[in-house]
Amino acid sequence: MKSAVSSLISSKNSAIPRTFLHHSSNPISPTTFLFSTIPRNTKNLHNQRCQKLQIRPNSTKTSIMASASMSELAREPPALPLPTPPLTKFKIGLCQLSVTPDKERNIKHAKKAIEEAAQRGAQLVLLPEIWNSPYSNDSFPVYAEDIDVGGDASPSTAMLSEVASHLKITIVGGSIPERCGDKLYNTCCVFGSDGKLKAKHRKIHLFDIDIPGKITFMESKTLTAGETPTVVDTDVGRIGIGICYDIRFTELAMIYAARGAHLICYPGAFNMTTGPLHWELSQRARAMDNQLYVATCSPARDPGAGYVAWGHSTLVGPFGEVLATTEHEEDIIIAEIDYSILEQRRASLPFTKQRRGDLYKLVDMQRFNSH
């Protein structure tokens, strides 16, 4: 019985192709669904696995093994083991930047902040959402860059690539408006310490909200939603990427945890209505539920802007504890990440071994379709 279970888990925890961990120009859709009951095709698979394990009722031993099987079936495909990171401890820099209508100034200002963070020991630097442009539907088409062409067509990412290479650091480049053909995206680029583009995440969940008397914003008026979750292996570990509104969707964070992420980075710009209520709460929930680190970075608050950001860039640990944060003004936070505590936290609260695959299931459609 024990060998059968070990064989099953081992066979399902094989590495997945890296092409499925990054953005694709031909994404698989739909992306991710959370099912409250087991779908027909996976229900059959569930029955087959139980038969293979020869699970029978009215037996304490088989009941324990069945419980383990149910946990394994709660995520489809089964979660990948947490990979050994390239380093255990390092410093992260969160650059909460003021943003102006002057794009050239914004780029130079971001470069200076990254350099300062690196001088203070940061090996990973995170920038805010839409740091090179005012946050507005009118501005997105004007400030958009063709990231795939690069060079003069994308001065913002050209700067990020140059600085990452020069300083030998990893940069999660916040987000900028991206133009691709006749479409616009809200896009985050990740650059390795060699200056090469390692991943590109297009905001999956567009910020379309209407709170009467408070705030109305419809990103979908100008932007197109991304289709692909993004997990990238870097010199500072495996990182999942989300942008602002993406943080509200726990399914995406669960996908990243199931793909072995050590850290999720969310550049974001929560507003003065939802920020006080939900910004820190969302970060702590995503970190605690998935037992990993969460880092966020916001633009600094500008009371005279058309869209006023809440600020409060933050690093949260895997117990949901706030490790470092700032207020609303421009600032650079340097904080330490220690991956050695991830396994400790997961041993203390063994969520992954207690899920009920007989009652609910998270299906990572990208990995599911690749099997």
Tab-separated table of C-alpha atoms in Angstrom:
chain	number	residue	atom	x	y	z
A	1	MET	CA	0.000	0.000	0.000
A	2	LYS	CA	2.748	2.448	1.025
A	3	SER	CA	4.775	1.769	-2.118
A	4	ALA	CA	1.703	2.268	-4.285
A	5	VAL	CA	1.076	5.680	-2.767
A	6	SER	CA	4.743	6.669	-3.084
A	7	SER	CA	4.762	5.576	-6.714
A	8	LEU	CA	1.630	7.560	-7.476
A	9	ILE	CA	2.896	10.747	-5.839
A	10	SER	CA	6.315	10.420	-7.442
A	11	SER	CA	4.864	9.917	-10.909
A	12	LYS	CA	2.656	12.979	-10.623
A	13	ASN	CA	5.337	15.319	-9.260
A	14	SER	CA	7.508	15.305	-12.369
A	15	ALA	CA	8.829	18.669	-13.533
A	16	ILE	CA	6.698	20.657	-15.971
A	17	PRO	CA	8.056	22.282	-19.127
A	18	ARG	CA	9.312	25.824	-18.520
A	19	THR	CA	7.306	26.979	-21.518
A	20	PHE	CA	4.224	26.484	-19.372
A	21	LEU	CA	5.648	28.627	-16.562
A	22	HIS	CA	5.984	31.797	-18.634
A	23	HIS	CA	3.861	34.096	-20.712
A	24	SER	CA	3.001	32.721	-24.130
A	25	SER	CA	1.942	34.599	-27.234
A	26	ASN	CA	-0.492	31.748	-27.859
A	27	PRO	CA	-1.970	31.231	-24.398
A	28	ILE	CA	-4.130	28.345	-23.371
A	29	SER	CA	-7.631	29.443	-22.458
A	30	PRO	CA	-9.480	29.168	-20.168
A	31	THR	CA	-6.747	29.638	-17.560
A	32	THR	CA	-7.864	28.576	-14.105
A	33	PHE	CA	-11.073	27.385	-12.498
A	34	LEU	CA	-12.024	26.471	-8.945
A	35	PHE	CA	-14.602	23.687	-8.864
A	36	SER	CA	-16.783	23.140	-5.803
A	37	THR	CA	-17.341	19.568	-6.930
A	38	ILE	CA	-15.188	17.192	-8.928
A	39	PRO	CA	-15.783	17.530	-12.706
A	40	ARG	CA	-16.833	14.423	-14.586
A	41	ASN	CA	-13.483	13.773	-16.253
A	42	THR	CA	-11.489	14.259	-13.036
A	43	LYS	CA	-14.081	12.312	-11.035
A	44	ASN	CA	-13.361	9.307	-13.228
A	45	LEU	CA	-9.643	9.867	-12.663
A	46	HIS	CA	-10.300	10.066	-8.917
A	47	ASN	CA	-12.161	6.737	-8.984
A	48	GLN	CA	-9.375	5.128	-10.997
A	49	ARG	CA	-6.753	6.281	-8.504
A	50	CYS	CA	-8.729	4.984	-5.545
A	51	GLN	CA	-9.112	1.629	-7.302
A	52	LYS	CA	-5.399	1.561	-8.065
A	53	LEU	CA	-4.616	2.197	-4.401
A	54	GLN	CA	-7.157	-0.517	-3.442
A	55	ILE	CA	-8.821	1.803	-0.942
A	56	ARG	CA	-11.650	0.064	0.916
A	57	PRO	CA	-13.955	1.259	3.690
A	58	ASN	CA	-13.974	0.154	7.345
A	59	SER	CA	-10.222	0.038	7.764
A	60	THR	CA	-8.206	2.492	9.854
A	61	LYS	CA	-5.053	2.008	7.819
A	62	THR	CA	-6.765	2.339	4.466
A	63	SER	CA	-8.735	5.291	5.836
A	64	ILE	CA	-5.453	7.115	6.521
A	65	MET	CA	-4.161	6.265	3.074
A	66	ALA	CA	-7.447	7.404	1.548
A	67	SER	CA	-7.073	10.723	3.358
A	68	ALA	CA	-3.621	11.163	1.841
A	69	SER	CA	-5.057	10.328	-1.557
A	70	MET	CA	-7.822	12.905	-1.099
A	71	SER	CA	-5.247	15.597	-0.330
A	72	GLU	CA	-3.323	14.619	-3.463
A	73	LEU	CA	-6.477	14.886	-5.545
A	74	ALA	CA	-7.395	18.346	-4.210
A	75	ARG	CA	-5.173	19.966	-6.849
A	76	GLU	CA	-5.084	18.771	-10.415
A	77	PRO	CA	-2.388	18.083	-11.415
A	78	PRO	CA	-0.946	17.476	-7.926
A	79	ALA	CA	1.163	20.275	-6.471
A	80	LEU	CA	4.848	20.343	-7.310
A	81	PRO	CA	7.272	20.009	-4.390
A	82	LEU	CA	8.796	23.265	-3.185
A	83	PRO	CA	12.069	23.529	-5.118
A	84	THR	CA	15.373	24.180	-3.393
A	85	PRO	CA	16.049	27.897	-3.930
A	86	PRO	CA	19.416	29.138	-5.245
A	87	LEU	CA	19.924	30.944	-1.913
A	88	THR	CA	18.237	30.875	1.473
A	89	LYS	CA	18.403	34.510	2.575
A	90	PHE	CA	18.504	37.738	0.596
A	91	LYS	CA	17.276	41.300	0.698
A	92	ILE	CA	14.379	42.638	-1.353
A	93	GLY	CA	13.887	46.299	-2.221
A	94	LEU	CA	10.397	47.786	-2.672
A	95	CYS	CA	10.596	51.118	-4.492
A	96	GLN	CA	7.459	53.170	-3.811
A	97	LEU	CA	7.837	55.883	-6.455
A	98	SER	CA	6.143	59.172	-7.226
A	99	VAL	CA	4.788	59.181	-10.783
A	100	THR	CA	4.397	62.270	-12.991
A	101	PRO	CA	3.177	62.953	-16.545
A	102	ASP	CA	6.854	63.261	-17.595
A	103	LYS	CA	7.752	59.789	-18.864
A	104	GLU	CA	11.457	60.504	-19.268
A	105	ARG	CA	11.609	61.772	-15.697
A	106	ASN	CA	9.768	58.690	-14.438
A	107	ILE	CA	12.283	56.383	-16.122
A	108	LYS	CA	15.304	58.238	-14.738
A	109	HIS	CA	13.714	58.396	-11.302
A	110	ALA	CA	13.011	54.642	-11.280
A	111	LYS	CA	16.586	53.922	-12.330
A	112	LYS	CA	17.941	56.008	-9.466
A	113	ALA	CA	15.670	54.217	-6.965
A	114	ILE	CA	16.763	50.776	-8.210
A	115	GLU	CA	20.412	51.772	-7.896
A	116	GLU	CA	19.842	52.996	-4.342
A	117	ALA	CA	18.068	49.772	-3.374
A	118	ALA	CA	20.947	47.725	-4.793
A	119	GLN	CA	23.491	49.851	-2.905
A	120	ARG	CA	21.577	49.033	0.267
A	121	GLY	CA	21.946	45.318	-0.412
A	122	ALA	CA	18.830	44.388	-2.385
A	123	GLN	CA	19.298	41.425	-4.723
A	124	LEU	CA	15.667	41.620	-5.860
A	125	VAL	CA	13.949	44.937	-6.607
A	126	LEU	CA	10.209	45.421	-7.132
A	127	LEU	CA	8.672	48.497	-8.788
A	128	PRO	CA	5.047	49.764	-8.651
A	129	GLU	CA	2.159	49.211	-11.025
A	130	ILE	CA	2.143	51.712	-13.966
A	131	TRP	CA	5.243	53.583	-12.796
A	132	ASN	CA	6.101	55.274	-16.108
A	133	SER	CA	2.664	56.792	-16.781
A	134	PRO	CA	-0.275	58.393	-15.007
A	135	TYR	CA	-2.849	55.755	-14.122
A	136	SER	CA	-5.732	56.593	-16.468
A	137	ASN	CA	-7.437	55.188	-19.543
A	138	ASP	CA	-6.493	58.346	-21.426
A	139	SER	CA	-2.809	57.864	-20.637
A	140	PHE	CA	-2.435	54.145	-21.357
A	141	PRO	CA	-2.455	54.455	-25.181
A	142	VAL	CA	-0.105	57.467	-25.093
A	143	TYR	CA	2.526	55.935	-22.801
A	144	ALA	CA	2.299	52.350	-24.104
A	145	GLU	CA	5.484	50.646	-25.311
A	146	ASP	CA	6.179	47.723	-27.632
A	147	ILE	CA	8.080	45.486	-25.255
A	148	ASP	CA	8.704	42.730	-27.802
A	149	VAL	CA	10.437	45.166	-30.178
A	150	GLY	CA	12.422	46.705	-27.327
A	151	GLY	CA	15.088	49.376	-27.707
A	152	ASP	CA	13.692	52.798	-28.535
A	153	ALA	CA	10.219	51.254	-28.813
A	154	SER	CA	10.365	50.414	-25.104
A	155	PRO	CA	12.669	52.797	-23.205
A	156	SER	CA	11.241	51.701	-19.845
A	157	THR	CA	12.172	48.033	-20.246
A	158	ALA	CA	15.458	48.933	-21.952
A	159	MET	CA	16.406	50.775	-18.760
A	160	LEU	CA	15.364	47.835	-16.567
A	161	SER	CA	17.429	45.422	-18.643
A	162	GLU	CA	20.500	47.648	-18.536
A	163	VAL	CA	20.315	48.260	-14.788
A	164	ALA	CA	19.683	44.586	-13.954
A	165	SER	CA	22.740	43.583	-15.983
A	166	HIS	CA	24.943	46.350	-14.603
A	167	LEU	CA	24.024	45.749	-10.953
A	168	LYS	CA	23.717	41.945	-11.267
A	169	ILE	CA	20.292	41.910	-9.606
A	170	THR	CA	16.832	40.539	-10.406
A	171	ILE	CA	14.182	43.149	-11.188
A	172	VAL	CA	10.419	42.623	-11.123
A	173	GLY	CA	9.694	45.718	-13.141
A	174	GLY	CA	6.331	46.786	-11.724
A	175	SER	CA	4.082	47.270	-14.722
A	176	ILE	CA	3.786	49.565	-17.718
A	177	PRO	CA	1.210	49.934	-20.504
A	178	GLU	CA	2.196	47.538	-23.300
A	179	ARG	CA	1.209	47.836	-26.958
A	180	CYS	CA	1.047	44.617	-28.958
A	181	GLY	CA	-0.538	45.029	-32.382
A	182	ASP	CA	-3.863	46.756	-31.872
A	183	LYS	CA	-4.149	45.710	-28.215
A	184	LEU	CA	-3.002	47.297	-24.973
A	185	TYR	CA	-2.020	45.380	-21.835
A	186	ASN	CA	-0.986	46.162	-18.279
A	187	THR	CA	2.298	44.240	-18.239
A	188	CYS	CA	5.008	43.292	-15.745
A	189	CYS	CA	8.468	42.289	-16.989
A	190	VAL	CA	10.987	40.285	-14.981
A	191	PHE	CA	14.674	40.742	-15.763
A	192	GLY	CA	17.424	38.434	-14.583
A	193	SER	CA	20.832	39.459	-13.293
A	194	ASP	CA	22.158	39.034	-16.835
A	195	GLY	CA	19.751	41.707	-18.080
A	196	LYS	CA	17.659	39.257	-20.099
A	197	LEU	CA	13.862	39.253	-20.052
A	198	LYS	CA	12.907	36.127	-18.103
A	199	ALA	CA	9.118	36.497	-18.037
A	200	LYS	CA	6.294	38.820	-19.009
A	201	HIS	CA	3.005	38.853	-17.111
A	202	ARG	CA	-0.077	40.553	-18.525
A	203	LYS	CA	-2.632	41.502	-15.886
A	204	ILE	CA	-5.217	38.716	-15.919
A	205	HIS	CA	-8.038	40.331	-13.940
A	206	LEU	CA	-8.879	43.819	-15.181
A	207	PHE	CA	-9.804	46.503	-12.669
A	208	ASP	CA	-13.459	47.155	-13.495
A	209	ILE	CA	-15.283	48.459	-10.413
A	210	ASP	CA	-18.105	50.841	-9.580
A	211	ILE	CA	-18.573	51.891	-5.953
A	212	PRO	CA	-21.293	54.584	-6.025
A	213	GLY	CA	-20.146	57.885	-4.583
A	214	LYS	CA	-16.581	56.597	-4.165
A	215	ILE	CA	-14.787	55.326	-7.267
A	216	THR	CA	-15.535	54.073	-10.764
A	217	PHE	CA	-12.782	52.738	-13.014
A	218	MET	CA	-12.991	50.466	-16.052
A	219	GLU	CA	-9.628	49.215	-17.281
A	220	SER	CA	-11.417	47.170	-19.931
A	221	LYS	CA	-12.236	50.389	-21.801
A	222	THR	CA	-8.655	50.417	-23.067
A	223	LEU	CA	-6.849	47.301	-21.828
A	224	THR	CA	-7.060	43.634	-22.779
A	225	ALA	CA	-6.840	40.951	-20.103
A	226	GLY	CA	-3.884	38.582	-20.064
A	227	GLU	CA	-4.505	34.851	-20.365
A	228	THR	CA	-1.570	33.181	-18.649
A	229	PRO	CA	-0.388	32.813	-15.045
A	230	THR	CA	3.327	33.568	-14.724
A	231	VAL	CA	5.852	31.696	-12.602
A	232	VAL	CA	9.538	32.306	-13.211
A	233	ASP	CA	12.727	30.788	-11.827
A	234	THR	CA	15.259	33.457	-10.884
A	235	ASP	CA	18.518	33.852	-8.981
A	236	VAL	CA	16.415	34.566	-5.886
A	237	GLY	CA	13.948	31.710	-6.142
A	238	ARG	CA	10.736	30.815	-7.956
A	239	ILE	CA	8.437	33.834	-8.216
A	240	GLY	CA	4.774	34.111	-9.164
A	241	ILE	CA	3.621	37.408	-10.667
A	242	GLY	CA	0.299	39.203	-10.280
A	243	ILE	CA	-0.687	42.816	-10.895
A	244	CYS	CA	-2.891	44.738	-8.452
A	245	TYR	CA	-6.451	43.406	-8.977
A	246	ASP	CA	-4.954	39.924	-9.535
A	247	ILE	CA	-4.317	39.779	-5.783
A	248	ARG	CA	-8.064	39.555	-5.073
A	249	PHE	CA	-8.309	36.156	-6.761
A	250	THR	CA	-7.072	33.466	-4.406
A	251	GLU	CA	-7.225	30.863	-7.177
A	252	LEU	CA	-4.287	32.517	-8.956
A	253	ALA	CA	-2.177	32.495	-5.785
A	254	MET	CA	-3.110	28.840	-5.237
A	255	ILE	CA	-1.911	28.042	-8.748
A	256	TYR	CA	1.423	29.690	-7.974
A	257	ALA	CA	1.769	27.780	-4.710
A	258	ALA	CA	0.972	24.524	-6.530
A	259	ARG	CA	3.715	25.330	-9.047
A	260	GLY	CA	6.274	25.649	-6.266
A	261	ALA	CA	6.566	29.424	-5.897
A	262	HIS	CA	8.543	30.731	-2.931
A	263	LEU	CA	7.313	34.293	-3.379
A	264	ILE	CA	4.513	36.148	-5.148
A	265	CYS	CA	5.151	39.728	-6.279
A	266	TYR	CA	2.185	42.025	-6.822
A	267	PRO	CA	2.923	45.507	-8.140
A	268	GLY	CA	-0.313	47.338	-7.405
A	269	ALA	CA	-2.068	50.667	-7.010
A	270	PHE	CA	-5.022	50.221	-4.675
A	271	ASN	CA	-7.052	53.399	-4.271
A	272	MET	CA	-8.216	55.496	-1.314
A	273	THR	CA	-11.530	53.618	-1.090
A	274	THR	CA	-10.434	49.980	-1.163
A	275	GLY	CA	-6.850	50.490	0.017
A	276	PRO	CA	-7.554	51.063	3.720
A	277	LEU	CA	-9.914	48.071	3.834
A	278	HIS	CA	-8.422	45.465	1.535
A	279	TRP	CA	-4.778	46.129	0.576
A	280	GLU	CA	-2.973	44.695	3.618
A	281	LEU	CA	-5.764	42.176	4.242
A	282	SER	CA	-5.401	40.708	0.747
A	283	GLN	CA	-1.628	40.442	1.006
A	284	ARG	CA	-1.726	38.711	4.381
A	285	ALA	CA	-4.458	36.324	3.225
A	286	ARG	CA	-2.595	35.284	0.071
A	287	ALA	CA	0.611	34.715	2.062
A	288	MET	CA	-1.041	32.858	4.942
A	289	ASP	CA	-3.329	30.657	2.850
A	290	ASN	CA	-0.490	29.550	0.588
A	291	GLN	CA	2.349	29.651	3.135
A	292	LEU	CA	4.764	31.689	1.051
A	293	TYR	CA	6.088	35.250	0.892
A	294	VAL	CA	4.096	38.070	-0.684
A	295	ALA	CA	5.674	41.368	-1.754
A	296	THR	CA	3.738	44.379	-3.034
A	297	CYS	CA	4.783	47.745	-4.385
A	298	SER	CA	2.562	50.782	-4.951
A	299	PRO	CA	3.122	54.223	-6.422
A	300	ALA	CA	3.453	56.963	-3.828
A	301	ARG	CA	0.311	58.943	-3.123
A	302	ASP	CA	-0.315	62.101	-5.140
A	303	PRO	CA	-3.465	63.853	-3.841
A	304	GLY	CA	-3.609	65.974	-7.004
A	305	ALA	CA	-3.640	63.044	-9.429
A	306	GLY	CA	-6.733	61.845	-11.238
A	307	TYR	CA	-6.256	58.440	-9.600
A	308	VAL	CA	-4.924	58.587	-6.035
A	309	ALA	CA	-2.965	55.530	-4.873
A	310	TRP	CA	-3.140	54.254	-1.303
A	311	GLY	CA	0.591	53.438	-1.091
A	312	HIS	CA	1.740	51.160	1.758
A	313	SER	CA	4.131	48.861	-0.108
A	314	THR	CA	4.639	45.753	2.030
A	315	LEU	CA	6.462	42.459	2.555
A	316	VAL	CA	4.441	39.674	4.222
A	317	GLY	CA	5.807	36.383	5.558
A	318	PRO	CA	4.324	32.876	5.213
A	319	PHE	CA	2.451	33.108	8.536
A	320	GLY	CA	0.675	36.229	7.304
A	321	GLU	CA	2.936	38.474	9.376
A	322	VAL	CA	3.829	41.974	8.100
A	323	LEU	CA	7.628	42.042	7.948
A	324	ALA	CA	8.098	45.522	6.490
A	325	THR	CA	5.865	48.301	5.216
A	326	THR	CA	5.776	52.013	4.566
A	327	GLU	CA	3.205	54.791	4.603
A	328	HIS	CA	1.954	56.643	1.526
A	329	GLU	CA	4.928	58.869	0.681
A	330	GLU	CA	7.787	58.003	-1.633
A	331	ASP	CA	10.126	55.514	0.024
A	332	ILE	CA	12.434	52.535	-0.519
A	333	ILE	CA	11.982	49.543	1.785
A	334	ILE	CA	14.790	47.030	2.255
A	335	ALA	CA	13.779	43.809	4.007
A	336	GLU	CA	15.078	40.268	4.368
A	337	ILE	CA	13.462	37.144	2.965
A	338	ASP	CA	14.400	33.826	4.593
A	339	TYR	CA	13.177	30.812	2.645
A	340	SER	CA	14.349	28.395	5.356
A	341	ILE	CA	11.187	29.100	7.358
A	342	LEU	CA	8.817	28.051	4.564
A	343	GLU	CA	9.056	24.352	5.354
A	344	GLN	CA	8.836	25.094	9.091
A	345	ARG	CA	5.594	26.995	8.610
A	346	ARG	CA	4.166	24.269	6.387
A	347	ALA	CA	5.049	21.614	8.952
A	348	SER	CA	3.348	23.604	11.720
A	349	LEU	CA	0.159	24.038	9.694
A	350	PRO	CA	0.107	21.171	7.163
A	351	PHE	CA	-2.589	22.571	4.858
A	352	THR	CA	-1.302	20.692	1.832
A	353	LYS	CA	-1.802	17.344	3.581
A	354	GLN	CA	-5.282	18.167	4.841
A	355	ARG	CA	-7.170	19.281	1.739
A	356	ARG	CA	-10.297	17.327	0.789
A	357	GLY	CA	-10.040	16.256	-2.826
A	358	ASP	CA	-13.270	14.328	-2.388
A	359	LEU	CA	-15.127	17.606	-1.755
A	360	TYR	CA	-13.374	20.257	-3.865
A	361	LYS	CA	-10.630	20.610	-6.433
A	362	LEU	CA	-8.465	23.343	-7.931
A	363	VAL	CA	-7.674	22.635	-11.570
A	364	ASP	CA	-4.645	24.365	-13.088
A	365	MET	CA	-5.840	24.239	-16.680
A	366	GLN	CA	-2.430	25.070	-18.130
A	367	ARG	CA	-0.716	22.151	-16.388
A	368	PHE	CA	-3.759	19.905	-16.723
A	369	ASN	CA	-3.832	20.291	-20.516
A	370	SER	CA	-0.072	19.728	-20.780
A	371	HIS	CA	-0.283	16.248	-19.211
